[in-house]
C-alpha cells in the first residue's frame, strides 16, 4: 500500500509541483493528534498550504473506524518507530519524485516528529540513536517532545509546572503511560476530543507564539533532543512561519 500526502493540493495526474522554492514535508509518529495539529497550523497560516505537506499513511485507511480495520491496516498504522518515520520519507520520495521533483529541489526540508516515549529505554536506545544519526546523515530535521507531543500543545495554553516536570523521561525516571497532559489541556478548556483529536478553536497565531517562547525557555541548546521535559517542535513552527512570510 502506497503512502500519500494527507491533503493533496493538485491532481495526482499532474507531473509538476506548484511554483514554490521550497516545501516542508513532515512525517509524524502519531497519525491523529500530530497530523491534525499540523493541518490546523496550515489553516492558521493559510498562505503556507502548498508549502507544508504531511507524509501520511493512506487517507482512506484513517477514515475506517478502528474496529473495522484489517490486521494489515493496523500493521501499517503501527509503523511509527523513529526509524520507520525515516523509511516513510524515503518511500515517499521514491514514489512521488515525478510529482514533487525532489532531485531538482535540494532546499526542500524533511522533518521527523517523534516523542521520547519508550524510545530511550535500554532495549530501544540503540535504534533511537541510530535513527537520529540517520536523520543527520540524510539532512533530515527532527522535532522531539519529552515525554509526549501533548507537551507542545500544553505550551500554547500554559507555562510548565513542577508537577508537569515530574513526568519527563530522564535518566532517573523511565517511561510510564499517563493522561496527565491530556487532563491538563482539559482543565485549561482546550481538551483533546475523545483523548486524541485536536480542535481548531483552541489554536491561533497568538498562542502559537506563546508556545514557541515557552518551548525555547525549556530547551537546552546543547542537547540534540530534550533530556528533561520540553519539546523542539517550536523549531519547525519557526520554519513554517518563515516559509510563509
Short mmCIF file of C-alpha atoms in Angstrom, two decimals:
data_model
loop_
_atom_site.label_atom_id
_atom_site.label_comp_id
_atom_site.label_asym_id
_atom_site.label_seq_id
_atom_site.Cartn_x
_atom_site.Cartn_y
_atom_site.Cartn_z
CA UNK A 1 0.00 0.00 0.00
CA UNK A 2 1.46 3.29 -1.08
CA UNK A 3 1.96 6.30 1.15
CA UNK A 4 0.42 9.56 0.14
CA UNK A 5 0.13 13.21 1.10
CA UNK A 6 -2.76 13.65 3.54
CA UNK A 7 -4.18 16.78 1.88
CA UNK A 8 -3.14 16.78 -1.78
CA UNK A 9 -3.31 20.18 -3.39
CA UNK A 10 -3.16 19.18 -7.03
CA UNK A 11 -4.34 16.39 -9.26
CA UNK A 12 -2.43 13.09 -8.92
CA UNK A 13 -2.14 13.11 -12.72
CA UNK A 14 -0.18 16.33 -12.74
CA UNK A 15 3.55 15.92 -13.25
CA UNK A 16 4.81 19.23 -11.88
CA UNK A 17 4.92 20.60 -8.34
CA UNK A 18 3.42 24.01 -7.56
CA UNK A 19 5.65 27.01 -8.18
CA UNK A 20 7.35 27.38 -4.84
CA UNK A 21 11.03 27.45 -3.98
CA UNK A 22 10.77 25.10 -1.04
CA UNK A 23 8.33 22.69 0.59
CA UNK A 24 8.48 21.38 4.16
CA UNK A 25 7.48 17.71 4.42
CA UNK A 26 6.50 16.28 7.81
CA UNK A 27 6.50 12.63 8.92
CA UNK A 28 4.69 12.25 12.26
CA UNK A 29 4.83 9.50 14.84
CA UNK A 30 1.14 9.99 15.63
CA UNK A 31 -1.44 9.53 12.88
CA UNK A 32 -4.14 11.51 14.71
CA UNK A 33 -3.12 14.25 17.17
CA UNK A 34 0.07 15.38 15.46
CA UNK A 35 -1.29 15.30 11.92
CA UNK A 36 -4.48 17.10 12.94
CA UNK A 37 -2.43 19.78 14.67
CA UNK A 38 -0.33 20.45 11.57
CA UNK A 39 -3.46 20.53 9.42
CA UNK A 40 -4.73 23.25 11.75
CA UNK A 41 -1.42 25.12 11.51
CA UNK A 42 -1.80 25.12 7.72
CA UNK A 43 -5.23 26.67 8.14
CA UNK A 44 -3.94 29.31 10.57
CA UNK A 45 -1.08 30.22 8.23
CA UNK A 46 -3.22 29.73 5.15
CA UNK A 47 -0.59 31.18 2.83
CA UNK A 48 1.67 28.15 3.52
CA UNK A 49 -0.79 25.44 2.49
CA UNK A 50 1.14 24.40 -0.60
CA UNK A 51 4.47 24.76 1.19
CA UNK A 52 3.84 22.41 4.14
CA UNK A 53 2.88 18.82 3.41
CA UNK A 54 2.21 15.82 5.61
CA UNK A 55 3.69 12.48 4.65
CA UNK A 56 0.95 10.22 5.95
CA UNK A 57 -0.41 6.75 5.63
CA UNK A 58 -3.23 6.44 3.15
CA UNK A 59 -6.04 8.84 4.00
CA UNK A 60 -8.78 6.33 3.27
CA UNK A 61 -7.38 4.00 5.92
CA UNK A 62 -7.62 6.67 8.59
CA UNK A 63 -11.32 7.11 7.81
CA UNK A 64 -12.04 3.48 8.69
CA UNK A 65 -13.21 3.11 12.32
CA UNK A 66 -10.65 1.11 14.36
CA UNK A 67 -12.93 -1.88 14.89
CA UNK A 68 -13.28 -2.31 11.13
CA UNK A 69 -9.58 -2.06 10.23
CA UNK A 70 -7.85 -5.17 8.98
CA UNK A 71 -4.73 -6.66 10.55
CA UNK A 72 -2.70 -5.35 7.60
CA UNK A 73 -4.06 -1.82 8.09
CA UNK A 74 -3.24 -1.93 11.80
CA UNK A 75 0.24 -3.14 10.91
CA UNK A 76 0.82 -0.15 8.61
CA UNK A 77 -0.63 2.34 11.10
CA UNK A 78 1.60 0.97 13.85
CA UNK A 79 4.79 1.69 11.91
CA UNK A 80 5.67 4.76 13.92
CA UNK A 81 9.07 3.99 15.35
CA UNK A 82 11.56 6.79 14.59
CA UNK A 83 13.46 4.68 12.05
CA UNK A 84 10.14 3.81 10.38
CA UNK A 85 9.31 7.51 10.04
CA UNK A 86 12.57 7.86 8.13
CA UNK A 87 11.66 4.87 5.98
CA UNK A 88 8.31 6.56 5.32
CA UNK A 89 10.14 9.64 4.00
CA UNK A 90 12.40 7.51 1.81
CA UNK A 91 9.46 5.63 0.35
CA UNK A 92 7.52 8.85 -0.22
CA UNK A 93 10.45 10.47 -2.03
CA UNK A 94 10.87 7.45 -4.26
CA UNK A 95 7.18 7.14 -5.12
CA UNK A 96 6.46 10.85 -5.54
CA UNK A 97 9.57 12.01 -7.42
CA UNK A 98 7.59 12.62 -10.62
CA UNK A 99 5.15 14.87 -8.76
CA UNK A 100 7.50 16.81 -6.49
CA UNK A 101 10.79 16.59 -8.41
CA UNK A 102 12.82 16.36 -5.19
CA UNK A 103 16.04 15.91 -7.13
CA UNK A 104 15.60 19.40 -8.57
CA UNK A 105 14.77 21.00 -5.21
CA UNK A 106 17.56 20.25 -2.72
CA UNK A 107 16.29 23.04 -0.46
CA UNK A 108 13.16 21.05 0.47
CA UNK A 109 13.06 20.14 4.17
CA UNK A 110 12.03 16.83 5.70
CA UNK A 111 11.02 16.63 9.36
CA UNK A 112 10.51 13.64 11.65
CA UNK A 113 8.14 14.35 14.56
CA UNK A 114 8.60 11.94 17.47
CA UNK A 115 8.11 11.62 21.22
CA UNK A 116 10.75 10.39 23.64
CA UNK A 117 8.11 7.99 24.92
CA UNK A 118 9.65 4.50 25.39
CA UNK A 119 12.23 5.02 22.65
CA UNK A 120 15.11 5.78 25.02
CA UNK A 121 14.59 2.73 27.22
CA UNK A 122 17.62 0.39 27.41
CA UNK A 123 16.14 -2.03 24.88
CA UNK A 124 15.38 0.75 22.37
CA UNK A 125 18.13 3.34 22.86
CA UNK A 126 20.41 1.88 20.16
CA UNK A 127 17.68 2.17 17.49
CA UNK A 128 16.83 5.66 18.77
CA UNK A 129 20.39 6.90 18.45
CA UNK A 130 20.75 5.27 15.04
CA UNK A 131 17.56 6.97 13.82
CA UNK A 132 18.80 10.40 14.90
CA UNK A 133 22.18 9.73 13.33
CA UNK A 134 20.47 8.67 10.09
CA UNK A 135 18.48 11.92 10.07
CA UNK A 136 21.68 13.90 10.43
CA UNK A 137 23.40 11.95 7.65
CA UNK A 138 20.48 12.43 5.27
CA UNK A 139 19.97 16.07 6.17
CA UNK A 140 16.55 15.46 7.73
CA UNK A 141 15.38 17.51 10.68
CA UNK A 142 13.70 16.10 13.76
CA UNK A 143 11.45 17.65 16.39
CA UNK A 144 11.16 15.70 19.62
CA UNK A 145 8.87 16.10 22.62
CA UNK A 146 9.65 14.78 26.11
CA UNK A 147 7.62 12.89 27.09
CA UNK A 148 4.81 13.39 24.54
CA UNK A 149 3.57 15.71 21.80
CA UNK A 150 0.88 16.92 24.20
CA UNK A 151 3.60 18.95 25.96
CA UNK A 152 3.80 21.09 22.83
CA UNK A 153 0.01 21.51 22.82
CA UNK A 154 0.04 22.42 26.51
CA UNK A 155 2.58 25.19 25.93
CA UNK A 156 0.03 27.00 23.76
CA UNK A 157 -2.10 27.49 26.86
CA UNK A 158 0.08 27.39 29.96
CA UNK A 159 3.52 27.57 31.46
CA UNK A 160 5.01 24.32 32.73
CA UNK A 161 4.50 23.41 36.37
CA UNK A 162 6.73 21.40 38.69
CA UNK A 163 4.14 18.64 38.56
CA UNK A 164 4.44 18.55 34.76
CA UNK A 165 8.21 18.20 35.02
CA UNK A 166 7.83 15.06 37.12
CA UNK A 167 6.53 13.22 34.05
CA UNK A 168 9.62 13.86 31.93
CA UNK A 169 11.58 10.81 30.80
CA UNK A 170 15.08 11.16 32.25
CA UNK A 171 17.94 9.01 33.47
CA UNK A 172 16.06 8.83 36.77
CA UNK A 173 12.50 8.46 35.52
CA UNK A 174 11.60 5.92 32.86
CA UNK A 175 8.62 5.98 30.53
CA UNK A 176 5.19 5.46 32.01
CA UNK A 177 1.79 5.82 30.32
CA UNK A 178 -0.12 8.82 31.67
CA UNK A 179 -3.06 11.05 30.78
CA UNK A 180 -1.60 13.90 32.81
CA UNK A 181 -1.06 16.27 29.88
CA UNK A 182 -4.42 15.50 28.33
CA UNK A 183 -6.04 16.23 31.67
CA UNK A 184 -4.11 19.50 31.91
CA UNK A 185 -5.42 20.52 28.50
CA UNK A 186 -8.96 19.67 29.56
CA UNK A 187 -8.67 21.82 32.71
CA UNK A 188 -7.41 24.68 30.54
CA UNK A 189 -10.53 24.38 28.36
CA UNK A 190 -8.52 23.05 25.42
CA UNK A 191 -9.37 19.34 25.61
CA UNK A 192 -8.48 16.74 23.04
CA UNK A 193 -11.76 15.40 21.76
CA UNK A 194 -12.01 11.66 22.51
CA UNK A 195 -8.50 11.93 24.02
CA UNK A 196 -6.86 12.34 20.59
CA UNK A 197 -8.50 14.90 18.33
CA UNK A 198 -7.24 18.49 18.22
CA UNK A 199 -9.89 21.20 17.96
CA UNK A 200 -9.13 24.19 15.76
CA UNK A 201 -10.79 26.77 18.01
CA UNK A 202 -8.09 26.20 20.64
CA UNK A 203 -5.19 27.30 18.42
CA UNK A 204 -4.28 30.59 16.78
CA UNK A 205 -1.24 32.67 15.82
CA UNK A 206 -1.04 34.29 19.25
CA UNK A 207 -0.89 31.11 21.31
CA UNK A 208 1.49 29.52 18.81
CA UNK A 209 3.85 32.40 19.60
CA UNK A 210 3.39 31.74 23.32
CA UNK A 211 4.21 28.06 22.75
CA UNK A 212 7.37 28.92 20.82
CA UNK A 213 8.54 31.27 23.58
CA UNK A 214 7.85 28.76 26.35
CA UNK A 215 9.48 25.88 24.45
CA UNK A 216 12.60 27.96 23.83
CA UNK A 217 12.83 28.68 27.55
CA UNK A 218 12.74 24.94 28.32
CA UNK A 219 15.19 23.92 25.61
CA UNK A 220 18.84 23.25 26.37
CA UNK A 221 20.57 24.04 23.03
CA UNK A 222 23.48 21.77 23.98
CA UNK A 223 21.21 18.72 23.76
CA UNK A 224 20.31 17.06 20.47
CA UNK A 225 16.90 16.21 21.96
CA UNK A 226 15.17 17.20 25.25
CA UNK A 227 16.57 15.18 28.14
CA UNK A 228 14.15 16.91 30.51
CA UNK A 229 10.56 17.97 29.95
CA UNK A 230 10.39 20.01 26.75
CA UNK A 231 9.94 19.97 23.01
CA UNK A 232 11.76 21.14 19.92
CA UNK A 233 8.62 21.30 17.78
CA UNK A 234 8.95 25.07 18.12
CA UNK A 235 11.86 24.93 15.67
CA UNK A 236 9.57 23.55 12.99
CA UNK A 237 6.91 26.19 13.70
CA UNK A 238 9.53 28.90 13.30
CA UNK A 239 10.43 27.42 9.91
CA UNK A 240 6.75 27.31 8.90
CA UNK A 241 6.32 30.94 9.86
CA UNK A 242 9.36 31.96 7.84
CA UNK A 243 8.48 29.91 4.77
CA UNK A 244 5.13 31.64 4.65
CA UNK A 245 6.47 35.17 5.01
#
